[in-house]
XYZ file of C-alpha atoms in Angstrom:
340
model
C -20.928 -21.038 -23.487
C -20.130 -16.954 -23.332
C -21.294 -15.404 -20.525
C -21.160 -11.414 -19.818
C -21.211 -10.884 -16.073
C -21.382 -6.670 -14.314
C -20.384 -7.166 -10.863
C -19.886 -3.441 -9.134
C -16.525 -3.876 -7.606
C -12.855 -6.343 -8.313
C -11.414 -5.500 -4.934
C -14.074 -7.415 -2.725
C -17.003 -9.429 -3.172
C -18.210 -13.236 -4.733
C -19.764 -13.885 -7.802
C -21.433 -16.711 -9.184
C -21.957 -17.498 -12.879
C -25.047 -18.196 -12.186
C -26.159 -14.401 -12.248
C -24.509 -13.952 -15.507
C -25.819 -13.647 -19.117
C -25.175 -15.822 -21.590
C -23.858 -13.053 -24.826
C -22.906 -14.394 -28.503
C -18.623 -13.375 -28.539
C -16.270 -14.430 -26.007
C -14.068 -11.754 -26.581
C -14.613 -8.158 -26.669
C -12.482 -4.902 -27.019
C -12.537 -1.337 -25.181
C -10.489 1.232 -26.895
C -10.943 4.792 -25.561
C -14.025 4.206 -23.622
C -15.910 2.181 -26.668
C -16.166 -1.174 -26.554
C -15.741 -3.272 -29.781
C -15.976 -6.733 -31.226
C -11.863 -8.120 -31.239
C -11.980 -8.811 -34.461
C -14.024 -7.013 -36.424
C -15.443 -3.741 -37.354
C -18.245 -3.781 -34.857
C -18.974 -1.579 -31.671
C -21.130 -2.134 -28.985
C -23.219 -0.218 -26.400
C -24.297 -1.653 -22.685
C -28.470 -2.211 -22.757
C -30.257 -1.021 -19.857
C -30.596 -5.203 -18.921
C -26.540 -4.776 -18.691
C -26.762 -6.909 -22.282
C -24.228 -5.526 -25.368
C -25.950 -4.860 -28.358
C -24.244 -4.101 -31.781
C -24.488 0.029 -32.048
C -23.354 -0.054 -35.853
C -20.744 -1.590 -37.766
C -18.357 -1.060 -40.954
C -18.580 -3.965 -43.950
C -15.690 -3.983 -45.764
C -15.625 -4.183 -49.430
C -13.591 -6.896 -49.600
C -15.770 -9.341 -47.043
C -12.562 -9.558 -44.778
C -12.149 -8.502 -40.999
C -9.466 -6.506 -38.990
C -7.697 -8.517 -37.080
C -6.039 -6.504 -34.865
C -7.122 -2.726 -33.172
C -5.208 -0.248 -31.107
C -5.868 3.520 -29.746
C -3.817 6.185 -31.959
C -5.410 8.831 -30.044
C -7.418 11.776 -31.249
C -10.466 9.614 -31.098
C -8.925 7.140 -33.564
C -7.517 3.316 -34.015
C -5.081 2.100 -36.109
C -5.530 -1.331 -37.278
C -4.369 -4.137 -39.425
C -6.523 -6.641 -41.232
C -6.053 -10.040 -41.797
C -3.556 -11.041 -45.235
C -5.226 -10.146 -48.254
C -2.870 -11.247 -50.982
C 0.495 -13.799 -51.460
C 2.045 -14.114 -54.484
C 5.103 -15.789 -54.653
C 7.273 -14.696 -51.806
C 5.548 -11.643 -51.340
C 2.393 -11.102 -49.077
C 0.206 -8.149 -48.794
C -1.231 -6.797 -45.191
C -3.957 -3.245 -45.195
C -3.615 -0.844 -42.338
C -6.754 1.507 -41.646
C -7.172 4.341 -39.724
C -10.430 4.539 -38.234
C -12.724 7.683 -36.572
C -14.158 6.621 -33.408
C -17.206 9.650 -33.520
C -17.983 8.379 -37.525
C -17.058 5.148 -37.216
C -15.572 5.323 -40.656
C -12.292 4.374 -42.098
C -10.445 7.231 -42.492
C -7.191 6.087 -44.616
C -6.142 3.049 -45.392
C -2.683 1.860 -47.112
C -1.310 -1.822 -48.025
C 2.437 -2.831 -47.717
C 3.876 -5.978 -48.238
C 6.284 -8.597 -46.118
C 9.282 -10.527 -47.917
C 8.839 -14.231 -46.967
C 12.342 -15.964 -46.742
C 12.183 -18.841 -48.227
C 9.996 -21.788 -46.846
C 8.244 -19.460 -44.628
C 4.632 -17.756 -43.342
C 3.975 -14.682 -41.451
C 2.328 -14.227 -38.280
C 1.006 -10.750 -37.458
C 1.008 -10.116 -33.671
C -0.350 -6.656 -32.709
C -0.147 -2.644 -33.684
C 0.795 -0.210 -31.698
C 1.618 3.432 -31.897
C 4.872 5.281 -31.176
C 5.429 9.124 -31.088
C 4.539 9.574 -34.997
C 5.384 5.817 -36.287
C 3.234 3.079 -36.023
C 4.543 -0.362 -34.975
C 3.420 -3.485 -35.980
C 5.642 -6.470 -34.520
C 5.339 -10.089 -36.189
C 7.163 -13.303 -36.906
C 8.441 -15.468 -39.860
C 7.897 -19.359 -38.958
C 8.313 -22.389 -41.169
C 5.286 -22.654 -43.287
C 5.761 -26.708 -41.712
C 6.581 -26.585 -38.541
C 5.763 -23.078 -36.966
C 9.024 -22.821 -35.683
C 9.826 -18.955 -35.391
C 13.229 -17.658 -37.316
C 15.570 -16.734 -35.229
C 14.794 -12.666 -35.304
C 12.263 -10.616 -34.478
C 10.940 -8.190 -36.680
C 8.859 -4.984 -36.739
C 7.351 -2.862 -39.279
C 7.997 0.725 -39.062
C 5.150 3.254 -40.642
C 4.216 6.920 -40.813
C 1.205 7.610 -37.960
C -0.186 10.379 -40.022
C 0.209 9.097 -43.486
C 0.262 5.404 -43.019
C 3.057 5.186 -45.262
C 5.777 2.093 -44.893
C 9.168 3.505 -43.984
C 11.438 -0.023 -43.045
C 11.705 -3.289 -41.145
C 13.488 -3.445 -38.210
C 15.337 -7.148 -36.969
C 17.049 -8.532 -33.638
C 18.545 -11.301 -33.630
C 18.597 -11.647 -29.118
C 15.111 -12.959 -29.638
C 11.699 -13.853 -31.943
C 8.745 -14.144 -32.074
C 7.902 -10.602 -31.397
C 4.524 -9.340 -30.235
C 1.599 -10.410 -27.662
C 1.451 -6.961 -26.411
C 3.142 -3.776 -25.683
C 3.568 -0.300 -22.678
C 4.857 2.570 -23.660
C 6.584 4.285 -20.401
C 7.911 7.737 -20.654
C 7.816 8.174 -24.406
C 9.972 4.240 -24.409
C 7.915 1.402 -26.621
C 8.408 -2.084 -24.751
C 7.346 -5.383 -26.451
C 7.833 -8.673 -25.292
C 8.627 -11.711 -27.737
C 6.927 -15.331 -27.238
C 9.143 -17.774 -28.531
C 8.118 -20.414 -26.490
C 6.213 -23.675 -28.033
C 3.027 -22.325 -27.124
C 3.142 -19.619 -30.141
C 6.903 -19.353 -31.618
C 7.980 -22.820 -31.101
C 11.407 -21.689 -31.092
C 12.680 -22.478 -27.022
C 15.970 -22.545 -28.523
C 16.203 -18.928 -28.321
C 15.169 -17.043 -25.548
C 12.011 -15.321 -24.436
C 12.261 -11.289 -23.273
C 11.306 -8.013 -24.175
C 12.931 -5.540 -26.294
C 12.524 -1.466 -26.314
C 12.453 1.511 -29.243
C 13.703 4.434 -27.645
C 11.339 7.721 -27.855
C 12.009 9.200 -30.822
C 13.829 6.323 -32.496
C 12.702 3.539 -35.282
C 15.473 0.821 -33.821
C 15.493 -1.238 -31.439
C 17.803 -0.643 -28.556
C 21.050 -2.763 -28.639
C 21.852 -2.240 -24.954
C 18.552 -2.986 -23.774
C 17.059 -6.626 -23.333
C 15.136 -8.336 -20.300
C 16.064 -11.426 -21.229
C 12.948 -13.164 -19.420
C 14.008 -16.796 -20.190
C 17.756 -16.033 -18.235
C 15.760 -14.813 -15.482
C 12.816 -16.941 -15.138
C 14.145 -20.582 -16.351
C 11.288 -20.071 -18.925
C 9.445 -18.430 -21.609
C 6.754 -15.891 -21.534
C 4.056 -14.444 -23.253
C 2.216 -11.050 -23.457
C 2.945 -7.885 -21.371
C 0.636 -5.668 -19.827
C 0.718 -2.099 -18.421
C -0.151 -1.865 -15.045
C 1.592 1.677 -13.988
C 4.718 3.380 -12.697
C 6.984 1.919 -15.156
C 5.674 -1.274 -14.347
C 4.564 -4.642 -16.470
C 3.286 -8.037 -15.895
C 3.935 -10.862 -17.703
C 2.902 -14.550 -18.252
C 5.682 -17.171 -17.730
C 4.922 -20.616 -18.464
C 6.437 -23.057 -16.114
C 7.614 -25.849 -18.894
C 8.122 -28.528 -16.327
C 4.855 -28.935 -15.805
C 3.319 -28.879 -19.462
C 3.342 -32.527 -21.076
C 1.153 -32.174 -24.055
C 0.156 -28.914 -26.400
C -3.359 -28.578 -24.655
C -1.665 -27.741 -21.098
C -0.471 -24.521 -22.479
C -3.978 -23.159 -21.796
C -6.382 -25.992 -20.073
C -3.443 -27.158 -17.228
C -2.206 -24.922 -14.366
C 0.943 -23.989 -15.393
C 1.195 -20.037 -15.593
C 3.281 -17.536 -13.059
C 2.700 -14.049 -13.142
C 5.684 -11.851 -12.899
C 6.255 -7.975 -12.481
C 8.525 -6.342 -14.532
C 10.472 -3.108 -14.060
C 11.105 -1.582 -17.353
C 13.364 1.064 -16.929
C 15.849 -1.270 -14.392
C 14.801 -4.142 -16.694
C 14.185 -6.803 -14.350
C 11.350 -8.864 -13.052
C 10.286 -10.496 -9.966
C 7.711 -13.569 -9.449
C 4.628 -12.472 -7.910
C 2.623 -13.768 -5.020
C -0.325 -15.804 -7.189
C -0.655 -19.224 -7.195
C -0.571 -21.333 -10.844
C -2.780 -20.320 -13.144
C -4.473 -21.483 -16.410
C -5.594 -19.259 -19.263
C -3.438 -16.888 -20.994
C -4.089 -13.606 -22.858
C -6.765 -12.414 -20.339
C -6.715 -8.166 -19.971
C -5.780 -6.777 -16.808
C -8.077 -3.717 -16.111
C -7.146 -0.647 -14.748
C -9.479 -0.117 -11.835
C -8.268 3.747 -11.728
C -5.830 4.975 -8.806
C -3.104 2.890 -10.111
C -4.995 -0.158 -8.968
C -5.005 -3.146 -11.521
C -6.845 -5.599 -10.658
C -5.750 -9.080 -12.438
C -8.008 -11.701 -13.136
C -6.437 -15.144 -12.430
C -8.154 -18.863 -12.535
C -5.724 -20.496 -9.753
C -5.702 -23.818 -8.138
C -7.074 -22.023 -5.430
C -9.866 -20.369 -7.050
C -10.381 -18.110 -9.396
C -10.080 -14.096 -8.555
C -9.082 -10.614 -9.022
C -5.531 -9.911 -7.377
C -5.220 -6.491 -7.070
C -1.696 -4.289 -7.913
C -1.362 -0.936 -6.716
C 1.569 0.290 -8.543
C 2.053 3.051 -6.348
C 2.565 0.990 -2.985
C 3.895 -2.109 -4.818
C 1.114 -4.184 -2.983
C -0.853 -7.064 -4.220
C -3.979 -8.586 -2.367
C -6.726 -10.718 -3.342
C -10.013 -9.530 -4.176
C -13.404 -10.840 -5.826
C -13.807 -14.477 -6.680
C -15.922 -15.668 -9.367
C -17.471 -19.347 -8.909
C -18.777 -21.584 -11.708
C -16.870 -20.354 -14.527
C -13.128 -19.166 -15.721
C -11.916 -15.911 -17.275
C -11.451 -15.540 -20.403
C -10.403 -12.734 -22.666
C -12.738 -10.047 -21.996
C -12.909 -7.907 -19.039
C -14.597 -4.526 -19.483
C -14.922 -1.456 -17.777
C -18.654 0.127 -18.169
């Protein structure tokens, strides 16, 4: 079952499931202090119960949802919906640009992907960057899912939505799973690791466009899998030039399922600018893709089901200090954390 739970602080306390509500999505969205359905046109207000209810919605013409939503500031979200269109090699993706205060699609444009041969596409997030919009994905075998050996990105105009190019690397692939932006720099990470890109042949990292640029940068890589003796997945923002990442520990995953039911994840801080990364003090976890939420004052609290329990470890990225703080008993995190 889904269960919504408003607790009033991460940094101390214990909370039971027991006190929560059961609520109809598992996984939710805030973008710019609205809080939204992941994948779909839908926002949602906080009841005076502590319930979400559906505030109002957009129905697309075609019947199809957005499958992916990001903050382009001035109250509006850039997003990409799910593949309308393949015909031969050639497959057709929409981009909208929506007003938060309307709650209206404000432009939309289409732009298509050139499958090599043999292949599918896998869309993995959007992002914007000074006055481009990024949206990182993957080409994998339309067979086995194994991810070619580059990563690519679509470049496109913020204002008009217009496509300007592809960009490739061949260090990694399987870009996407996230992305911080630190001092005007655009950071993804790539997931190439059988969990998503099923491609552990290459390795795992994160790449960087430089402010102001559409490339990425050649003398730039955090080569994650060098580091770590693994792969990872997703990167998250928490401050100061700093990042966390999910590594999973492969020696311990025997079957597909342990990827996300088995205790098997590290959590390691990254340092963007030196590019390097450090394991951090939290025992193995299970679940990945679960938001870290900035608790304000550079304070990020993480949540984390461990083998010890689960809770909130708490980053301050200004001290560089990490302590443990709430547990939640009966039930695991998944991916929704909100702030209200």
């Amino acid at each position: 079952d889904n269960v919504l739970h408003t607790v009033p602080s991460l940094t101390s306390g214990e909370y039971t499931i027991a006190n929560a509500r059961e609520t109809m999505f598992s996984r939710y969205r805030q973008i710019n202090g609205r809080i939204y359905l992941e994948y779909g046109y839908v926002e949602f207000e906080p009841s005076e119960s502590g319930d979400l209810v559906e505030k109002r919605r957009i129905t697309l013409p075609d019947g199809g949802v957005n499958a992916a939503m990001e903050y382009a500031g001035n109250n509006q979200i850039i997003a990409y919906r799910e593949v309308t269109t393949t015909v031969g090699n050639q497959l057709t993706v929409t981009l909208d640009l929506v007003d938060q205060e309307s709650f209206s699609i404000e432009k939309t444009s289409t732009f298509t992907i050139t499958l090599n041969e043999n292949s599918l596409v896998w869309l993995n997030g959007i992002t914007v960057h000074g006055d481009k919009v990024v949206l990182p994905y993957y080409q994998h075998d339309e067979n086995t899912w194994s991810a070619n050996d580059t990563a690519y990105a679509a470049i496109f105009d913020r204002s008009t939505l217009a496509y300007e190019k592809t960009i490739k690397d061949a260090r990694t692939a399987a870009l996407g799973f996230g992305s911080v932006s630190y001092n005007g720099d655009l950071y993804i990470p790539s997931s190439n690791s059988d969990y998503w890109g099923i491609n552990e042949g290459m390795p795992a990292g994160i790449l960087r466009v430089k402010a102001g640029e559409t490339a990425f940068d050649p003398s730039y890589f955090v080569n994650v899998t060098e580091i770590t003796g693994n792969h990872n997945l997703t990167l998250q923002d928490v401050g100061n030039g700093k990042a966390i990442t999910q590594v999973f520990r492969k020696d311990l995953i025997n079957e597909y399922g342990d990827f996300d039911a088995a205790y098997v994840i590290e959590h390691w801080l990254v340092d963007l600018s030196a590019g390097t990364a450090v394991k951090m003090d939290i025992p193995l976890s299970l679940g990945s893709h679960i938001p870290i939420v900035d608790i304000g004052d550079n304070q990020y609290a993480i949540p984390c089901n461990t083998v010890a329990g689960n809770y909130f470890y708490i980053y301050n990225s200004n001290t560089g200090s990490l302590s443990r703080g709430a547990r939640y008993i009966g039930g695991f995190f998944t991916r929704t954390n909100l702030k209200l």
